[in-house]
Every structure is written in structure tokens, then in C-alpha cells.
Amino acid sequence: MRQKMVAGNWKMNKNFQEAEQMFETLAELIKDNKPEEAEIVVCPPFPYLELAMDMLQESGIGIGAQNCYPKDFGAFTGEVSAAMLYSLGVQYCIIGHSERRSNFKEDHAFLAEKVKATLVNGIIPIFCCGELLPEREKGHYFQIVEKQLKESLFFLSAIEFSKVIIAYEPVWAIGTGVNASPEQAQEMHHYIRQLIRKNYGEDFADETVILYGGSCTSTNARALFENPDVDGGLIGGASLKPEDFLAIANSF
Ligand code: 13P
């Protein structure tokens, strides 16, 4: 049985004091709202990771970063490596978010390097894929997502691939208030699972966690998560409100 999961991507939000407050509230709320089925992961900005580790340790909430650099150490001013994240105790790292693809021009090959670096360093990558609005409108969305997965993930060995979490995030749904319909999400998640089946076989396809992201809220989460191939969510805006975030995590 696949693990259900809800991960919160805070993006570049909250100052230190607000982050501290968020962790405190999350740790308090989860005592009475611990999801039976889902694992919860929080991905705050880098400067708050250590605090998150300290404050959420008891709660069972997993900690993830939002990005990493593919080299372990060296002259890469301003970057943070997967090796550093591992040494801090971070368990997950988001790779290939559409905001990094578009704002920082991260391409398939660079993302493949990042995926490899996380796995080599014992970090679980949450690999994001998803099409832009014009690609959806032209009906090219399957090819786009297939290429993203093929170029940045499918070079992995089966053992390596078994650690990967995939997040389907249609770019037109991110931060827009327009989520993919449950049918659209299921259609793509099913397609992704078929691709995994083709590349790695039935067992690996059945075991791969595929999250949905894009305007997922406590109102629409249940309908999205009810789908057989949707294993949870990667949550942006709604993860900034602890009550909403935990309500989403309890929507299975
Ligand atoms: P929103 O939930 O704010 O649409 O963001 C989704 C996202 O980008 C998560 O990575």
C-alpha cells in the first residue's frame, strides 16, 4: 500500500518569528489532529530548517527543503547542497518546481543532476512536473510531462527510482485559485503511473507516491485525494495556515 502524504511548500514566505509561531501552532494542533493515514511534511525556507527540526521533532512531521545544488561542497556562492541538508537531518527536497524552472531557468539535465545528488545523499526528492496553460490548451500536456520525467528521472536505476516522490503540478493551477478538476488530476496521475510501469515495471509503479499540487485547499482536497492514483498533495498557499494545512492532511 502506498504512503499517503501531504507536503507544505512555504515558498519564500514568513519571517523568522512568524515561522517560529507556525511551527509552534503546527506542533500543538497535530496533537489532536494527527492524520491516521497521511505523512505530513513541511518545507520551509532554508534559514528555518534547523528550527523546524528542533520544534517539530516530537510531532512526527517530516522536514523538507525547497531546493538544493547538485554539488556537495565547493565554490558555489549562495548555494546549499543536498549533502548539507542531510547533515542537518532534512529528509526531503523539492526538485524541479515550476517556479525554479521558469524564474531560474533550470532545465531537464540540471534537474536530473539535482535528483541524483539528493539520492546519493540520502534525501528523498519530491520531483515536480506539470504543463503550462498553453500546453494544456493545445492538448500537449501528456507529452510535456512525459519529457520532464524521461529527461530528469528515468535515467535512475530502479532502486534509486523507488525513493522518488512525484508531484504533478499543472502550472496554470499554481497560486491561481483554479485547481485541476479531480478528473484532470486522476487522468494525469494515471498516465504518470503508466509511464513508470513501462520503465520500471508493475511493482514500482504501484509503490510510487504521486502528489497533486496547484490551488489545493481544505475545500477541494477530499475530491482530489479520492482518486485512485492521487496519493496526496503538495500544498502552497494553504500550507501557510496551519489549520487549513492539517485539514488537508485529514482529507483522506
Ligand atoms: P498553491 O497551492 O499556492 O497553488 O501552490 C502549489 C505549489 O506550487 C506547491 O508546490
PDB file of C-alpha atoms and ligand atoms in Angstrom:
ATOM      1  CA  MET A   1       0.000   0.000   0.000  1.00  0.00           C
ATOM      2  CA  ARG A   2       1.365   3.407  -0.982  1.00  0.00           C
ATOM      3  CA  GLN A   3       2.026   6.010   1.672  1.00  0.00           C
ATOM      4  CA  LYS A   4      -0.421   8.932   1.628  1.00  0.00           C
ATOM      5  CA  MET A   5       1.317  12.254   2.015  1.00  0.00           C
ATOM      6  CA  VAL A   6       0.668  15.955   2.329  1.00  0.00           C
ATOM      7  CA  ALA A   7       3.663  18.267   1.982  1.00  0.00           C
ATOM      8  CA  GLY A   8       3.624  22.020   2.518  1.00  0.00           C
ATOM      9  CA  ASN A   9       5.752  24.205   0.268  1.00  0.00           C
ATOM     10  CA  TRP A  10       6.028  27.535   2.045  1.00  0.00           C
ATOM     11  CA  LYS A  11       7.949  29.061  -0.876  1.00  0.00           C
ATOM     12  CA  MET A  12       9.596  32.389   0.095  1.00  0.00           C
ATOM     13  CA  ASN A  13       7.155  33.286   2.856  1.00  0.00           C
ATOM     14  CA  LYS A  14       7.250  34.132   6.591  1.00  0.00           C
ATOM     15  CA  ASN A  15       9.924  35.886   8.613  1.00  0.00           C
ATOM     16  CA  PHE A  16      11.790  34.065  11.378  1.00  0.00           C
ATOM     17  CA  GLN A  17       9.353  34.981  14.136  1.00  0.00           C
ATOM     18  CA  GLU A  18       6.354  34.005  12.041  1.00  0.00           C
ATOM     19  CA  ALA A  19       7.995  30.711  11.137  1.00  0.00           C
ATOM     20  CA  GLU A  20       8.598  30.003  14.819  1.00  0.00           C
ATOM     21  CA  GLN A  21       4.933  30.707  15.514  1.00  0.00           C
ATOM     22  CA  MET A  22       3.870  28.437  12.665  1.00  0.00           C
ATOM     23  CA  PHE A  23       5.962  25.536  13.955  1.00  0.00           C
ATOM     24  CA  GLU A  24       4.579  26.043  17.443  1.00  0.00           C
ATOM     25  CA  THR A  25       0.988  26.052  16.191  1.00  0.00           C
ATOM     26  CA  LEU A  26       1.565  23.023  13.973  1.00  0.00           C
ATOM     27  CA  ALA A  27       3.151  21.054  16.817  1.00  0.00           C
ATOM     28  CA  GLU A  28       0.218  21.956  19.080  1.00  0.00           C
ATOM     29  CA  LEU A  29      -2.543  21.300  16.534  1.00  0.00           C
ATOM     30  CA  ILE A  30      -1.194  17.989  15.385  1.00  0.00           C
ATOM     31  CA  LYS A  31      -1.587  16.542  18.875  1.00  0.00           C
ATOM     32  CA  ASP A  32      -5.351  16.392  18.327  1.00  0.00           C
ATOM     33  CA  ASN A  33      -5.383  16.242  14.526  1.00  0.00           C
ATOM     34  CA  LYS A  34      -2.760  13.683  13.643  1.00  0.00           C
ATOM     35  CA  PRO A  35      -3.827  12.132  10.334  1.00  0.00           C
ATOM     36  CA  GLU A  36      -4.308   8.408  10.544  1.00  0.00           C
ATOM     37  CA  GLU A  37      -3.217   7.751   7.009  1.00  0.00           C
ATOM     38  CA  ALA A  38      -1.049  10.561   5.778  1.00  0.00           C
ATOM     39  CA  GLU A  39       2.509  11.530   6.454  1.00  0.00           C
ATOM     40  CA  ILE A  40       2.928  15.298   6.838  1.00  0.00           C
ATOM     41  CA  VAL A  41       5.972  17.149   5.544  1.00  0.00           C
ATOM     42  CA  VAL A  42       6.808  20.835   5.917  1.00  0.00           C
ATOM     43  CA  CYS A  43       9.214  22.566   3.505  1.00  0.00           C
ATOM     44  CA  PRO A  44      10.095  25.990   4.933  1.00  0.00           C
ATOM     45  CA  PRO A  45      12.812  28.295   3.542  1.00  0.00           C
ATOM     46  CA  PHE A  46      16.439  27.262   4.246  1.00  0.00           C
ATOM     47  CA  PRO A  47      17.068  29.585   7.220  1.00  0.00           C
ATOM     48  CA  TYR A  48      14.243  27.974   9.199  1.00  0.00           C
ATOM     49  CA  LEU A  49      15.103  24.329   8.586  1.00  0.00           C
ATOM     50  CA  GLU A  50      17.081  23.835  11.764  1.00  0.00           C
ATOM     51  CA  LEU A  51      14.366  25.454  13.840  1.00  0.00           C
ATOM     52  CA  ALA A  52      11.796  23.233  12.139  1.00  0.00           C
ATOM     53  CA  MET A  53      13.881  20.177  13.010  1.00  0.00           C
ATOM     54  CA  ASP A  54      14.002  21.238  16.663  1.00  0.00           C
ATOM     55  CA  MET A  55      10.401  22.320  17.055  1.00  0.00           C
ATOM     56  CA  LEU A  56       8.689  19.575  15.052  1.00  0.00           C
ATOM     57  CA  GLN A  57      10.857  16.632  16.039  1.00  0.00           C
ATOM     58  CA  GLU A  58       8.348  15.238  18.549  1.00  0.00           C
ATOM     59  CA  SER A  59       5.343  15.762  16.273  1.00  0.00           C
ATOM     60  CA  GLY A  60       6.346  13.231  13.632  1.00  0.00           C
ATOM     61  CA  ILE A  61       6.183  15.887  10.910  1.00  0.00           C
ATOM     62  CA  GLY A  62       8.841  15.366   8.233  1.00  0.00           C
ATOM     63  CA  ILE A  63      11.075  18.233   7.126  1.00  0.00           C
ATOM     64  CA  GLY A  64      11.959  19.096   3.550  1.00  0.00           C
ATOM     65  CA  ALA A  65      13.901  21.794   1.720  1.00  0.00           C
ATOM     66  CA  GLN A  66      12.636  23.582  -1.370  1.00  0.00           C
ATOM     67  CA  ASN A  67      15.766  23.284  -3.457  1.00  0.00           C
ATOM     68  CA  CYS A  68      19.385  22.174  -3.435  1.00  0.00           C
ATOM     69  CA  TYR A  69      22.521  22.427  -5.548  1.00  0.00           C
ATOM     70  CA  PRO A  70      23.863  19.265  -7.156  1.00  0.00           C
ATOM     71  CA  LYS A  71      27.491  19.535  -5.973  1.00  0.00           C
ATOM     72  CA  ASP A  72      28.250  18.545  -2.377  1.00  0.00           C
ATOM     73  CA  PHE A  73      30.665  21.346  -1.388  1.00  0.00           C
ATOM     74  CA  GLY A  74      32.778  23.996  -3.110  1.00  0.00           C
ATOM     75  CA  ALA A  75      32.899  27.417  -4.664  1.00  0.00           C
ATOM     76  CA  PHE A  76      29.184  27.901  -5.351  1.00  0.00           C
ATOM     77  CA  THR A  77      28.398  31.101  -3.503  1.00  0.00           C
ATOM     78  CA  GLY A  78      24.885  31.281  -2.170  1.00  0.00           C
ATOM     79  CA  GLU A  79      24.012  27.656  -2.825  1.00  0.00           C
ATOM     80  CA  VAL A  80      23.014  24.878  -0.414  1.00  0.00           C
ATOM     81  CA  SER A  81      23.832  21.252  -1.176  1.00  0.00           C
ATOM     82  CA  ALA A  82      21.946  18.037  -0.574  1.00  0.00           C
ATOM     83  CA  ALA A  83      24.938  16.908   1.498  1.00  0.00           C
ATOM     84  CA  MET A  84      24.444  19.905   3.798  1.00  0.00           C
ATOM     85  CA  LEU A  85      20.733  19.237   4.071  1.00  0.00           C
ATOM     86  CA  TYR A  86      21.384  15.638   5.005  1.00  0.00           C
ATOM     87  CA  SER A  87      23.860  16.681   7.686  1.00  0.00           C
ATOM     88  CA  LEU A  88      21.106  18.819   9.207  1.00  0.00           C
ATOM     89  CA  GLY A  89      18.676  15.894   9.283  1.00  0.00           C
ATOM     90  CA  VAL A  90      16.462  17.088   6.439  1.00  0.00           C
ATOM     91  CA  GLN A  91      14.612  14.171   4.848  1.00  0.00           C
ATOM     92  CA  TYR A  92      13.045  15.599   1.674  1.00  0.00           C
ATOM     93  CA  CYS A  93      13.842  18.131  -1.010  1.00  0.00           C
ATOM     94  CA  ILE A  94      11.543  19.606  -3.647  1.00  0.00           C
ATOM     95  CA  ILE A  95      13.200  19.483  -7.074  1.00  0.00           C
ATOM     96  CA  GLY A  96      12.016  20.998 -10.334  1.00  0.00           C
ATOM     97  CA  HIS A  97       9.269  23.247  -9.043  1.00  0.00           C
ATOM     98  CA  SER A  98       7.832  25.254 -11.936  1.00  0.00           C
ATOM     99  CA  GLU A  99       8.937  28.472 -10.241  1.00  0.00           C
ATOM    100  CA  ARG A 100      12.530  27.271 -10.395  1.00  0.00           C
ATOM    101  CA  ARG A 101      12.131  26.068 -13.962  1.00  0.00           C
ATOM    102  CA  SER A 102      10.758  29.447 -15.089  1.00  0.00           C
ATOM    103  CA  ASN A 103      12.485  32.011 -12.809  1.00  0.00           C
ATOM    104  CA  PHE A 104      15.875  30.311 -12.606  1.00  0.00           C
ATOM    105  CA  LYS A 105      15.893  28.562 -15.977  1.00  0.00           C
ATOM    106  CA  GLU A 106      16.523  25.130 -14.511  1.00  0.00           C
ATOM    107  CA  ASP A 107      16.460  22.611 -17.348  1.00  0.00           C
ATOM    108  CA  HIS A 108      15.883  18.870 -17.504  1.00  0.00           C
ATOM    109  CA  ALA A 109      19.584  17.983 -17.341  1.00  0.00           C
ATOM    110  CA  PHE A 110      20.269  20.240 -14.345  1.00  0.00           C
ATOM    111  CA  LEU A 111      17.251  18.826 -12.537  1.00  0.00           C
ATOM    112  CA  ALA A 112      18.493  15.306 -13.256  1.00  0.00           C
ATOM    113  CA  GLU A 113      21.768  16.242 -11.515  1.00  0.00           C
ATOM    114  CA  LYS A 114      19.854  17.559  -8.531  1.00  0.00           C
ATOM    115  CA  VAL A 115      17.739  14.417  -8.290  1.00  0.00           C
ATOM    116  CA  LYS A 116      20.891  12.308  -8.363  1.00  0.00           C
ATOM    117  CA  ALA A 117      22.536  14.480  -5.680  1.00  0.00           C
ATOM    118  CA  THR A 118      19.574  14.113  -3.323  1.00  0.00           C
ATOM    119  CA  LEU A 119      19.511  10.342  -3.710  1.00  0.00           C
ATOM    120  CA  VAL A 120      23.270   9.964  -3.287  1.00  0.00           C
ATOM    121  CA  ASN A 121      22.977  11.987  -0.085  1.00  0.00           C
ATOM    122  CA  GLY A 122      20.058  10.098   1.403  1.00  0.00           C
ATOM    123  CA  ILE A 123      17.420  12.759   0.740  1.00  0.00           C
ATOM    124  CA  ILE A 124      14.078  11.907  -0.840  1.00  0.00           C
ATOM    125  CA  PRO A 125      13.378  14.110  -3.865  1.00  0.00           C
ATOM    126  CA  ILE A 126       9.858  15.414  -4.387  1.00  0.00           C
ATOM    127  CA  PHE A 127      10.097  15.882  -8.122  1.00  0.00           C
ATOM    128  CA  CYS A 128       7.651  18.355  -9.655  1.00  0.00           C
ATOM    129  CA  CYS A 129       6.299  18.138 -13.179  1.00  0.00           C
ATOM    130  CA  GLY A 130       3.445  19.827 -14.973  1.00  0.00           C
ATOM    131  CA  GLU A 131       2.425  21.688 -18.084  1.00  0.00           C
ATOM    132  CA  LEU A 132       1.853  25.396 -18.776  1.00  0.00           C
ATOM    133  CA  LEU A 133      -1.582  26.712 -19.708  1.00  0.00           C
ATOM    134  CA  PRO A 134      -0.914  26.934 -23.479  1.00  0.00           C
ATOM    135  CA  GLU A 135       0.393  23.375 -23.401  1.00  0.00           C
ATOM    136  CA  ARG A 136      -2.824  22.238 -21.704  1.00  0.00           C
ATOM    137  CA  GLU A 137      -4.929  24.191 -24.180  1.00  0.00           C
ATOM    138  CA  LYS A 138      -3.122  22.724 -27.178  1.00  0.00           C
ATOM    139  CA  GLY A 139      -3.586  19.238 -25.754  1.00  0.00           C
ATOM    140  CA  HIS A 140       0.190  18.659 -25.373  1.00  0.00           C
ATOM    141  CA  TYR A 141       0.177  18.030 -21.654  1.00  0.00           C
ATOM    142  CA  PHE A 142       0.936  14.327 -21.719  1.00  0.00           C
ATOM    143  CA  GLN A 143       4.000  14.824 -23.926  1.00  0.00           C
ATOM    144  CA  ILE A 144       5.289  17.679 -21.764  1.00  0.00           C
ATOM    145  CA  VAL A 145       5.067  15.722 -18.530  1.00  0.00           C
ATOM    146  CA  GLU A 146       6.479  12.615 -20.192  1.00  0.00           C
ATOM    147  CA  LYS A 147       9.526  14.576 -21.343  1.00  0.00           C
ATOM    148  CA  GLN A 148      10.063  16.070 -17.889  1.00  0.00           C
ATOM    149  CA  LEU A 149      10.026  12.632 -16.291  1.00  0.00           C
ATOM    150  CA  LYS A 150      12.043  10.965 -19.014  1.00  0.00           C
ATOM    151  CA  GLU A 151      14.851  13.506 -19.001  1.00  0.00           C
ATOM    152  CA  SER A 152      15.165  14.075 -15.272  1.00  0.00           C
ATOM    153  CA  LEU A 153      14.084  10.807 -13.637  1.00  0.00           C
ATOM    154  CA  PHE A 154      14.005   7.807 -15.905  1.00  0.00           C
ATOM    155  CA  PHE A 155      17.787   7.518 -16.095  1.00  0.00           C
ATOM    156  CA  LEU A 156      17.715   6.340 -12.468  1.00  0.00           C
ATOM    157  CA  SER A 157      18.138   2.699 -11.570  1.00  0.00           C
ATOM    158  CA  ALA A 158      15.001   1.008 -10.241  1.00  0.00           C
ATOM    159  CA  ILE A 159      16.396   1.056  -6.718  1.00  0.00           C
ATOM    160  CA  GLU A 160      17.108   4.769  -6.962  1.00  0.00           C
ATOM    161  CA  PHE A 161      13.738   5.469  -8.531  1.00  0.00           C
ATOM    162  CA  SER A 162      11.937   3.659  -5.722  1.00  0.00           C
ATOM    163  CA  LYS A 163      12.869   6.530  -3.366  1.00  0.00           C
ATOM    164  CA  VAL A 164      11.398   9.266  -5.577  1.00  0.00           C
ATOM    165  CA  ILE A 165       8.131  11.072  -4.892  1.00  0.00           C
ATOM    166  CA  ILE A 166       6.473  12.773  -7.867  1.00  0.00           C
ATOM    167  CA  ALA A 167       4.286  15.872  -7.638  1.00  0.00           C
ATOM    168  CA  TYR A 168       2.088  16.720 -10.607  1.00  0.00           C
ATOM    169  CA  GLU A 169       1.603  20.472 -10.518  1.00  0.00           C
ATOM    170  CA  PRO A 170      -0.089  21.921 -13.595  1.00  0.00           C
ATOM    171  CA  VAL A 171       1.423  25.395 -13.776  1.00  0.00           C
ATOM    172  CA  TRP A 172      -1.925  27.001 -14.609  1.00  0.00           C
ATOM    173  CA  ALA A 173      -3.268  25.773 -11.262  1.00  0.00           C
ATOM    174  CA  ILE A 174      -0.422  27.073  -9.087  1.00  0.00           C
ATOM    175  CA  GLY A 175      -1.475  30.050  -6.993  1.00  0.00           C
ATOM    176  CA  THR A 176      -4.389  30.815  -9.308  1.00  0.00           C
ATOM    177  CA  GLY A 177      -7.310  29.505  -7.268  1.00  0.00           C
ATOM    178  CA  VAL A 178      -8.151  27.252 -10.229  1.00  0.00           C
ATOM    179  CA  ASN A 179      -7.304  23.689  -9.296  1.00  0.00           C
ATOM    180  CA  ALA A 180      -7.211  20.837 -11.763  1.00  0.00           C
ATOM    181  CA  SER A 181     -10.516  19.017 -11.592  1.00  0.00           C
ATOM    182  CA  PRO A 182     -10.387  15.641  -9.849  1.00  0.00           C
ATOM    183  CA  GLU A 183     -10.815  14.057 -13.306  1.00  0.00           C
ATOM    184  CA  GLN A 184      -7.921  16.032 -14.807  1.00  0.00           C
ATOM    185  CA  ALA A 185      -5.700  15.151 -11.854  1.00  0.00           C
ATOM    186  CA  GLN A 186      -6.600  11.463 -11.992  1.00  0.00           C
ATOM    187  CA  GLU A 187      -6.073  11.339 -15.760  1.00  0.00           C
ATOM    188  CA  MET A 188      -2.528  12.694 -15.474  1.00  0.00           C
ATOM    189  CA  HIS A 189      -1.612  10.708 -12.364  1.00  0.00           C
ATOM    190  CA  HIS A 190      -2.763   7.552 -14.094  1.00  0.00           C
ATOM    191  CA  TYR A 191      -0.718   8.455 -17.135  1.00  0.00           C
ATOM    192  CA  ILE A 192       2.370   9.051 -14.981  1.00  0.00           C
ATOM    193  CA  ARG A 193       1.881   5.708 -13.272  1.00  0.00           C
ATOM    194  CA  GLN A 194       1.640   4.020 -16.684  1.00  0.00           C
ATOM    195  CA  LEU A 195       4.946   5.623 -17.680  1.00  0.00           C
ATOM    196  CA  ILE A 196       6.561   4.309 -14.514  1.00  0.00           C
ATOM    197  CA  ARG A 197       5.120   0.874 -15.259  1.00  0.00           C
ATOM    198  CA  LYS A 198       6.641   0.949 -18.734  1.00  0.00           C
ATOM    199  CA  ASN A 199      10.043   1.989 -17.420  1.00  0.00           C
ATOM    200  CA  TYR A 200      10.316   0.160 -14.115  1.00  0.00           C
ATOM    201  CA  GLY A 201       7.523  -2.423 -14.032  1.00  0.00           C
ATOM    202  CA  GLU A 202       4.289  -3.011 -12.158  1.00  0.00           C
ATOM    203  CA  ASP A 203       5.612  -3.151  -8.599  1.00  0.00           C
ATOM    204  CA  PHE A 204       7.490   0.126  -8.812  1.00  0.00           C
ATOM    205  CA  ALA A 205       4.508   1.820 -10.460  1.00  0.00           C
ATOM    206  CA  ASP A 206       2.221   0.622  -7.683  1.00  0.00           C
ATOM    207  CA  GLU A 207       4.555   1.861  -4.980  1.00  0.00           C
ATOM    208  CA  THR A 208       5.366   5.336  -6.329  1.00  0.00           C
ATOM    209  CA  VAL A 209       3.768   8.197  -4.414  1.00  0.00           C
ATOM    210  CA  ILE A 210       2.284  10.782  -6.786  1.00  0.00           C
ATOM    211  CA  LEU A 211       1.089  14.036  -5.215  1.00  0.00           C
ATOM    212  CA  TYR A 212      -1.121  16.689  -6.743  1.00  0.00           C
ATOM    213  CA  GLY A 213      -0.274  20.397  -6.388  1.00  0.00           C
ATOM    214  CA  GLY A 214      -2.000  23.577  -7.535  1.00  0.00           C
ATOM    215  CA  SER A 215      -4.664  25.510  -5.592  1.00  0.00           C
ATOM    216  CA  CYS A 216      -5.345  22.515  -3.395  1.00  0.00           C
ATOM    217  CA  THR A 217      -7.351  23.624  -0.344  1.00  0.00           C
ATOM    218  CA  SER A 218      -9.253  22.125   2.552  1.00  0.00           C
ATOM    219  CA  THR A 219     -12.369  22.507   0.386  1.00  0.00           C
ATOM    220  CA  ASN A 220     -11.241  20.571  -2.692  1.00  0.00           C
ATOM    221  CA  ALA A 221      -8.647  18.200  -1.189  1.00  0.00           C
ATOM    222  CA  ARG A 222     -11.024  15.339  -0.474  1.00  0.00           C
ATOM    223  CA  ALA A 223     -12.378  15.184  -4.041  1.00  0.00           C
ATOM    224  CA  LEU A 224      -8.813  15.253  -5.410  1.00  0.00           C
ATOM    225  CA  PHE A 225      -7.421  12.680  -2.968  1.00  0.00           C
ATOM    226  CA  GLU A 226     -10.309  10.285  -3.550  1.00  0.00           C
ATOM    227  CA  ASN A 227      -8.857   9.367  -6.920  1.00  0.00           C
ATOM    228  CA  PRO A 228      -7.064   6.040  -7.045  1.00  0.00           C
ATOM    229  CA  ASP A 229      -3.806   7.474  -8.426  1.00  0.00           C
ATOM    230  CA  VAL A 230      -3.675  10.649  -6.317  1.00  0.00           C
ATOM    231  CA  ASP A 231      -1.715   9.897  -3.156  1.00  0.00           C
ATOM    232  CA  GLY A 232      -1.894  13.313  -1.547  1.00  0.00           C
ATOM    233  CA  GLY A 233      -0.848  16.876  -2.178  1.00  0.00           C
ATOM    234  CA  LEU A 234       1.970  19.378  -2.425  1.00  0.00           C
ATOM    235  CA  ILE A 235       0.382  22.455  -0.926  1.00  0.00           C
ATOM    236  CA  GLY A 236       1.474  26.062  -1.414  1.00  0.00           C
ATOM    237  CA  GLY A 237      -0.755  28.879  -0.138  1.00  0.00           C
ATOM    238  CA  ALA A 238      -2.920  26.725   2.120  1.00  0.00           C
ATOM    239  CA  SER A 239       0.167  25.330   3.880  1.00  0.00           C
ATOM    240  CA  LEU A 240       0.755  28.801   5.349  1.00  0.00           C
ATOM    241  CA  LYS A 241      -2.312  28.403   7.565  1.00  0.00           C
ATOM    242  CA  PRO A 242      -1.718  25.522   9.973  1.00  0.00           C
ATOM    243  CA  GLU A 243      -5.436  24.794  10.497  1.00  0.00           C
ATOM    244  CA  ASP A 244      -6.061  24.564   6.747  1.00  0.00           C
ATOM    245  CA  PHE A 245      -2.929  22.530   6.190  1.00  0.00           C
ATOM    246  CA  LEU A 246      -3.906  19.965   8.800  1.00  0.00           C
ATOM    247  CA  ALA A 247      -7.459  19.881   7.463  1.00  0.00           C
ATOM    248  CA  ILE A 248      -5.998  18.979   4.058  1.00  0.00           C
ATOM    249  CA  ALA A 249      -3.827  16.288   5.655  1.00  0.00           C
ATOM    250  CA  ASN A 250      -7.008  14.858   7.177  1.00  0.00           C
ATOM    251  CA  SER A 251      -8.857  14.750   3.855  1.00  0.00           C
ATOM    252  CA  PHE A 252      -8.272  11.095   3.013  1.00  0.00           C
TER     253      PHE A 252
HETATM  254  P1  13P B   1      -0.615  26.706  -4.429  1.00  0.00           P
HETATM  255  O1  13P B   1      -1.161  25.631  -3.507  1.00  0.00           O
HETATM  256  O2  13P B   1      -0.456  28.011  -3.725  1.00  0.00           O
HETATM  257  O3  13P B   1      -1.372  26.785  -5.699  1.00  0.00           O
HETATM  258  O4  13P B   1       0.868  26.256  -4.815  1.00  0.00           O
HETATM  259  C1  13P B   1       1.100  24.959  -5.216  1.00  0.00           C
HETATM  260  C2  13P B   1       2.544  24.756  -5.270  1.00  0.00           C
HETATM  261  O5  13P B   1       3.244  25.375  -6.059  1.00  0.00           O
HETATM  262  C3  13P B   1       3.147  23.787  -4.328  1.00  0.00           C
HETATM  263  O6  13P B   1       4.443  23.497  -4.660  1.00  0.00           O
END
